GROMACS .gro file of N, CA and C in nm:
model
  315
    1UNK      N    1   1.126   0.879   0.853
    1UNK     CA    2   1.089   0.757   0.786
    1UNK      C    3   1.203   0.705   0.700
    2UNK      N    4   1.288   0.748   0.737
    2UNK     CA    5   1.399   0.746   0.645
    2UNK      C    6   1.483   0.543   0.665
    3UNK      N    7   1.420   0.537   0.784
    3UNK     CA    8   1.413   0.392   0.834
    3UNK      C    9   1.370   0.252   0.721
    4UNK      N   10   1.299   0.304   0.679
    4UNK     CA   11   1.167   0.268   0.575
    4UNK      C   12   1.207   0.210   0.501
    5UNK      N   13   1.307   0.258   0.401
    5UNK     CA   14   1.354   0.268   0.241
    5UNK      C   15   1.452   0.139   0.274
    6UNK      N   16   1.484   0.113   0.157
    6UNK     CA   17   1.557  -0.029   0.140
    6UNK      C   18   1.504  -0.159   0.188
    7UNK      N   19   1.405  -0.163   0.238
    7UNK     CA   20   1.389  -0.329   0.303
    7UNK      C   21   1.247  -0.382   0.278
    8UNK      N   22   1.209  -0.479   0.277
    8UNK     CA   23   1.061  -0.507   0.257
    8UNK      C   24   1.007  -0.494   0.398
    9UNK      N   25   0.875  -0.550   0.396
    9UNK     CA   26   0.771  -0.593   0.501
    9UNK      C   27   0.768  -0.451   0.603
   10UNK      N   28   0.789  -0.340   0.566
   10UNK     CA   29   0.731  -0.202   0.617
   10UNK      C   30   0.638  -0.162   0.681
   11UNK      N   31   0.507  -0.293   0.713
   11UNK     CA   32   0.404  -0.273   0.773
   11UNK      C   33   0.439  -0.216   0.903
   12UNK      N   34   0.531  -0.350   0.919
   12UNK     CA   35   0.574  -0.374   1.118
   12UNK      C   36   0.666  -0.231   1.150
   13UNK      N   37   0.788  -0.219   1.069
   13UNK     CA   38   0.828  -0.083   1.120
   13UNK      C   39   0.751   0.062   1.089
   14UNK      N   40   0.664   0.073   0.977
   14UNK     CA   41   0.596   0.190   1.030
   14UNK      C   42   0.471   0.181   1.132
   15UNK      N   43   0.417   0.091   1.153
   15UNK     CA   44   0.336   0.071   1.249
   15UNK      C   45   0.427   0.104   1.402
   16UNK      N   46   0.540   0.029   1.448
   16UNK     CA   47   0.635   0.125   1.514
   16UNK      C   48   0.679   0.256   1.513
   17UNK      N   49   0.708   0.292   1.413
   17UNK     CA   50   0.729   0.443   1.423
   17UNK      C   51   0.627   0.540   1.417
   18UNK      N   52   0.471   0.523   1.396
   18UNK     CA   53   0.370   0.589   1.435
   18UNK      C   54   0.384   0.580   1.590
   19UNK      N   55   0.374   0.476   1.618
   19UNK     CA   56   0.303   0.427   1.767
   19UNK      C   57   0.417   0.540   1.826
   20UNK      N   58   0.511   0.547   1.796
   20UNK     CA   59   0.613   0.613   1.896
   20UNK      C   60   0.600   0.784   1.830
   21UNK      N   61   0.515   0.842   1.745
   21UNK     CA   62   0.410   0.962   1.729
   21UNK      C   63   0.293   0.967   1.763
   22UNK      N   64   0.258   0.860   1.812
   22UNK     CA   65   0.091   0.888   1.872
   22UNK      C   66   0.122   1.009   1.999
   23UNK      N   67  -0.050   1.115   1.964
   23UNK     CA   68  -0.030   1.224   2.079
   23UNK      C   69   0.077   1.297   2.026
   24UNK      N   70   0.171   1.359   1.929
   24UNK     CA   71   0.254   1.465   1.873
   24UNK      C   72   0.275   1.413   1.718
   25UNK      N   73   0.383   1.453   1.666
   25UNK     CA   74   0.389   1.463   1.537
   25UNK      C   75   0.496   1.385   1.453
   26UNK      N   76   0.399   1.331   1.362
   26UNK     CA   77   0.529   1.282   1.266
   26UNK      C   78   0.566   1.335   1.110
   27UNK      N   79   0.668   1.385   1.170
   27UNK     CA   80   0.722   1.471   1.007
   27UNK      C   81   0.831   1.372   0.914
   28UNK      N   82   0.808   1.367   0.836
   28UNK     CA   83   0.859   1.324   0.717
   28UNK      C   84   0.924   1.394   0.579
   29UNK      N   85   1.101   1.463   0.564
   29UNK     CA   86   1.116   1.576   0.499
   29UNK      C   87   1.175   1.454   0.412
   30UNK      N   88   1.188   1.494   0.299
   30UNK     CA   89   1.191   1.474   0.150
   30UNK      C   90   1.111   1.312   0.172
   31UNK      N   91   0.999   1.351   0.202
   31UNK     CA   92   0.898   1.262   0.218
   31UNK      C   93   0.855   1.210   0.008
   32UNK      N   94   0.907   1.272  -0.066
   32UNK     CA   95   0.861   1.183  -0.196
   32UNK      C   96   0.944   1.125  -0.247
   33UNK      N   97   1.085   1.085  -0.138
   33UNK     CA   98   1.148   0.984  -0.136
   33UNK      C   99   1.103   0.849  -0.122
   34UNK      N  100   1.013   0.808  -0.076
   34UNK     CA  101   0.906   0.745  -0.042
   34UNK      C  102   0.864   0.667  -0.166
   35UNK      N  103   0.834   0.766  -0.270
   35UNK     CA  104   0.771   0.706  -0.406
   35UNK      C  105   0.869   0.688  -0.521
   36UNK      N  106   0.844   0.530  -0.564
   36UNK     CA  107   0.970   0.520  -0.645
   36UNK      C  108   0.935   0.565  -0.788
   37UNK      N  109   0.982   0.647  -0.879
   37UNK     CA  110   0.918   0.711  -0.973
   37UNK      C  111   0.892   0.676  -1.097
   38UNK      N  112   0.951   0.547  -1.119
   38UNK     CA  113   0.939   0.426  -1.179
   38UNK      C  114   0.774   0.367  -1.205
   39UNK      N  115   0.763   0.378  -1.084
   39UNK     CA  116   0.599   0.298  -1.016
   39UNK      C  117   0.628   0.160  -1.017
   40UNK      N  118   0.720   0.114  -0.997
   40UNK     CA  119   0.768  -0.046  -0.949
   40UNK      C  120   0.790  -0.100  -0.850
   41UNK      N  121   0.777   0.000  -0.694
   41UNK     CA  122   0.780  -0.010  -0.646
   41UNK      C  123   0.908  -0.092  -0.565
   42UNK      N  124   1.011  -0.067  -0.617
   42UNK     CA  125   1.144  -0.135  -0.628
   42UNK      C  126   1.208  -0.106  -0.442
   43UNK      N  127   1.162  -0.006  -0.402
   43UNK     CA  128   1.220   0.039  -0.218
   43UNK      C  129   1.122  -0.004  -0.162
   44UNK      N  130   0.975  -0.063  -0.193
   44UNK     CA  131   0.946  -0.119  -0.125
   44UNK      C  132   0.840  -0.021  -0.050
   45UNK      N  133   0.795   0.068  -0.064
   45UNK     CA  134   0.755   0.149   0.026
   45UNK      C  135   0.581   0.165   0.028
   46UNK      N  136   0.572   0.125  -0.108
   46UNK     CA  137   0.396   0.097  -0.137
   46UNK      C  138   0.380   0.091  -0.004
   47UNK      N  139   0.428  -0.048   0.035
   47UNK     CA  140   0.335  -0.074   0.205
   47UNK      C  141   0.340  -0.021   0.299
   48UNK      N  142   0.455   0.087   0.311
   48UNK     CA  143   0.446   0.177   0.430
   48UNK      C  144   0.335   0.311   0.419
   49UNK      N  145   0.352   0.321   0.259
   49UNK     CA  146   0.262   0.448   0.213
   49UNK      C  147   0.127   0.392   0.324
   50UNK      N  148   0.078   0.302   0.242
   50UNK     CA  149  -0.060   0.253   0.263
   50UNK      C  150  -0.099   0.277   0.443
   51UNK      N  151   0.030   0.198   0.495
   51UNK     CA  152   0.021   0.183   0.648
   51UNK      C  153   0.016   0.268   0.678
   52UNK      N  154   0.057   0.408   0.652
   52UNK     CA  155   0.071   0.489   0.713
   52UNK      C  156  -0.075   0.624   0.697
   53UNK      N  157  -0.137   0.553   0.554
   53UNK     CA  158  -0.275   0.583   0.558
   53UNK      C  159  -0.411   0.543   0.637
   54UNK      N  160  -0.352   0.460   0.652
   54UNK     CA  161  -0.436   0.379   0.729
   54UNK      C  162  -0.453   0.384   0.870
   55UNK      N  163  -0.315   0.422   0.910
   55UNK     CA  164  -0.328   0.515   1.047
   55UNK      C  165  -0.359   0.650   1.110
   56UNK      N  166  -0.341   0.741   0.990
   56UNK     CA  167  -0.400   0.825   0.957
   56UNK      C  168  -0.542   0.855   0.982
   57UNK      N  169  -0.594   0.723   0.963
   57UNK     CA  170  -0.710   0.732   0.966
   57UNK      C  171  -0.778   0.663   1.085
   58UNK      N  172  -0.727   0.579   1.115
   58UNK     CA  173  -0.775   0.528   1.254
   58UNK      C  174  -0.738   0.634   1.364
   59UNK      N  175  -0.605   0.663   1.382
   59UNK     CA  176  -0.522   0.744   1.469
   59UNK      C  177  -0.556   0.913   1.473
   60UNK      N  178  -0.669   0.925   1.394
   60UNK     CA  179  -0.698   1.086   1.352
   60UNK      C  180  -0.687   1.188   1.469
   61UNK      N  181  -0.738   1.077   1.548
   61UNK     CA  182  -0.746   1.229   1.695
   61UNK      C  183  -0.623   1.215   1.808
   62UNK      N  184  -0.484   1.158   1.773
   62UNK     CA  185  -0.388   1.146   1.825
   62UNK      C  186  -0.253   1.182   1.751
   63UNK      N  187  -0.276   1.224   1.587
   63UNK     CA  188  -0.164   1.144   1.551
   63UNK      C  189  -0.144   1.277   1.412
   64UNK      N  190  -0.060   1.368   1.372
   64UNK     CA  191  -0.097   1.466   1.311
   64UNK      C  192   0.040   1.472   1.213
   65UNK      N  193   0.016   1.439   1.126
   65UNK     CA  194   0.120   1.401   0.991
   65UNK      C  195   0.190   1.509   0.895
   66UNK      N  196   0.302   1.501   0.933
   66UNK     CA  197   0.354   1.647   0.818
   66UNK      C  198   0.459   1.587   0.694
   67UNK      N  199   0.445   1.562   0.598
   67UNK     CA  200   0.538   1.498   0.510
   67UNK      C  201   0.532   1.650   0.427
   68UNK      N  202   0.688   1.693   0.400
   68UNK     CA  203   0.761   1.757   0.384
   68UNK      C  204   0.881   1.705   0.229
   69UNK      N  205   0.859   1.867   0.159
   69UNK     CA  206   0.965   1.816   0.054
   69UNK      C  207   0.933   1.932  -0.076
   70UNK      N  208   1.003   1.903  -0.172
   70UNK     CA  209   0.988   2.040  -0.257
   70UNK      C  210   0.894   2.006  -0.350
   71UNK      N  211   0.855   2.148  -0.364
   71UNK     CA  212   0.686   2.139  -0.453
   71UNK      C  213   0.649   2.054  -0.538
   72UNK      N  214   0.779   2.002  -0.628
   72UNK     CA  215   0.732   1.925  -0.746
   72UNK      C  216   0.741   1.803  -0.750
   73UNK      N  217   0.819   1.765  -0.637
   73UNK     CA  218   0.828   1.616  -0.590
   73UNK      C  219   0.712   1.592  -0.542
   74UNK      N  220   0.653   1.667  -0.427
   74UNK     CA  221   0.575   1.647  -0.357
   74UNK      C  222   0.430   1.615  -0.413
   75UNK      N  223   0.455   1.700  -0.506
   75UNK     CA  224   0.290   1.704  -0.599
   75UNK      C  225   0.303   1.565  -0.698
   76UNK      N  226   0.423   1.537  -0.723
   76UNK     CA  227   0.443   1.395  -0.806
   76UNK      C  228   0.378   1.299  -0.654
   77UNK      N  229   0.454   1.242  -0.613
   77UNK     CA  230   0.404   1.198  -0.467
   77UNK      C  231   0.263   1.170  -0.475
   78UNK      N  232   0.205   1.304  -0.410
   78UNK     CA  233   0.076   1.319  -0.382
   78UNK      C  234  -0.025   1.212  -0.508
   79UNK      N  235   0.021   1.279  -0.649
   79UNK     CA  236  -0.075   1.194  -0.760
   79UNK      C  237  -0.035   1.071  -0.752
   80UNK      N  238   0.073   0.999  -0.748
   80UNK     CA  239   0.078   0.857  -0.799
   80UNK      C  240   0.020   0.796  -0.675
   81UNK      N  241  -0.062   0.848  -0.554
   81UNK     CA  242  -0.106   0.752  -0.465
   81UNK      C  243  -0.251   0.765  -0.452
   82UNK      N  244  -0.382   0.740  -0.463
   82UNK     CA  245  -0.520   0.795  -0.460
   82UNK      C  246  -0.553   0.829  -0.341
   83UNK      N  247  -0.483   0.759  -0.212
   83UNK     CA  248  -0.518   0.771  -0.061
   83UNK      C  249  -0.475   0.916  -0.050
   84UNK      N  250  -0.309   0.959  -0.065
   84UNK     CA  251  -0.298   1.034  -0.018
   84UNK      C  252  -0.324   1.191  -0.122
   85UNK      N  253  -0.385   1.147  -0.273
   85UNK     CA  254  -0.424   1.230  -0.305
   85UNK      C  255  -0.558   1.322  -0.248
   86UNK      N  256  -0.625   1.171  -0.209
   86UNK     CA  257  -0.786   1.218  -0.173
   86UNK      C  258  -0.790   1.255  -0.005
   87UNK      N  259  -0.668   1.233   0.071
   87UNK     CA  260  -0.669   1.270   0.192
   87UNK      C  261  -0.693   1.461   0.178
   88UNK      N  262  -0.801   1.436   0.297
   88UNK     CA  263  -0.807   1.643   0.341
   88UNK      C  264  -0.631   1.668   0.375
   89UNK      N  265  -0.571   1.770   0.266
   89UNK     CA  266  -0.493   1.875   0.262
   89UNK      C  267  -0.464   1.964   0.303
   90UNK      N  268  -0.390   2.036   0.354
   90UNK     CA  269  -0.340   2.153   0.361
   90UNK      C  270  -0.190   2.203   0.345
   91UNK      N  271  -0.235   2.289   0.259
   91UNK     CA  272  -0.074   2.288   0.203
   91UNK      C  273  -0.017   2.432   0.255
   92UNK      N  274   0.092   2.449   0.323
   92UNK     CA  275   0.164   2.546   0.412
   92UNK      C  276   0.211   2.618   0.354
   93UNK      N  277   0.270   2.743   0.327
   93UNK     CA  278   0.425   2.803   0.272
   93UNK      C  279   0.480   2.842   0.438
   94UNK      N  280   0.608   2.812   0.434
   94UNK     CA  281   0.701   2.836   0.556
   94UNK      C  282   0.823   2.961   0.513
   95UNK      N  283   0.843   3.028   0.470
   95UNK     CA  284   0.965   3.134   0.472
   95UNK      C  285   1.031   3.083   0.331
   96UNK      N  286   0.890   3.073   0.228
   96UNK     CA  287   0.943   3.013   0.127
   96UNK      C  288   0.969   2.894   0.068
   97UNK      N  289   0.954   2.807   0.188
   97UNK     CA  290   0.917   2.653   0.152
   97UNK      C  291   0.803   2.621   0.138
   98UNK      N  292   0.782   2.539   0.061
   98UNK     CA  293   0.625   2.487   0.084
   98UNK      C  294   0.610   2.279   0.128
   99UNK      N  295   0.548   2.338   0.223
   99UNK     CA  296   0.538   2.166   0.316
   99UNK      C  297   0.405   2.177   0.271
  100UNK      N  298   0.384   2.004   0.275
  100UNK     CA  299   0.247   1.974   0.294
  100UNK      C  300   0.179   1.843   0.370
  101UNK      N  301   0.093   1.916   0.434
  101UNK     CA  302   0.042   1.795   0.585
  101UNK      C  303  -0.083   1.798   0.571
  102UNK      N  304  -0.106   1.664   0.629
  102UNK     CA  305  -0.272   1.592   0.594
  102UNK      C  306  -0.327   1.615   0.750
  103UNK      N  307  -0.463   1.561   0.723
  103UNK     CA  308  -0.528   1.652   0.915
  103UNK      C  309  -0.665   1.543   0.866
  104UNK      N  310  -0.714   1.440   0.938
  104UNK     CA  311  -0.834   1.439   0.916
  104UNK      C  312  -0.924   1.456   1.012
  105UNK      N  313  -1.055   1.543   1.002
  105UNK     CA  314  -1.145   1.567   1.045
  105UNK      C  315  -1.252   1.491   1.119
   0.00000   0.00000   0.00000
């Protein structure tokens, strides 16, 4: 998603870059790059967040989301958004990393 950052109107390219993860996976590493920490939303990314919740949720039985990044970013991340706070969780440890990917049911 690294596509994402710098530009407005984010709907149209993450709506592209799902579509081209539908049926496998889209990972996203230092995915709380994403959130500007400000909360001003200055990269623009509010709207990809959202879009990409939103597909999440339509796309549930095709489409399986791993956003990736270090614990304390990630958990910053996670709170400043309510979607993806309240999205079903699961949080991984990998060989000492800890990722965390959403799954809905």
């Amino acid at each position: 998603m690294d596509r994402l950052r710098n530009s407005r109107g984010n709907m149209v390219k993450t709506n592209k870059l799902i579509d081209s993860a539908l049926d496998g996976v889209l990972l996203t590493d230092e995915a709380y790059s994403l959130v500007d920490e400000s909360g001003d939303d200055a990269l623009g990314t509010r709207e990809a967040i959202q879009t990409l919740l939103k597909r999440m949720e339509d796309d549930r039985s095709r489409l399986v989301v791993i956003l990736a990044g270090y614990p304390n970013e990630m958990e910053s991340m996670i709170r400043s958004n309510w979607g993806l706070w309240t999205t079903n969780r699961n949080d991984t440890a990998v060989r000492g990393l800890r990722s965390a990917s959403w799954e809905r049911s």
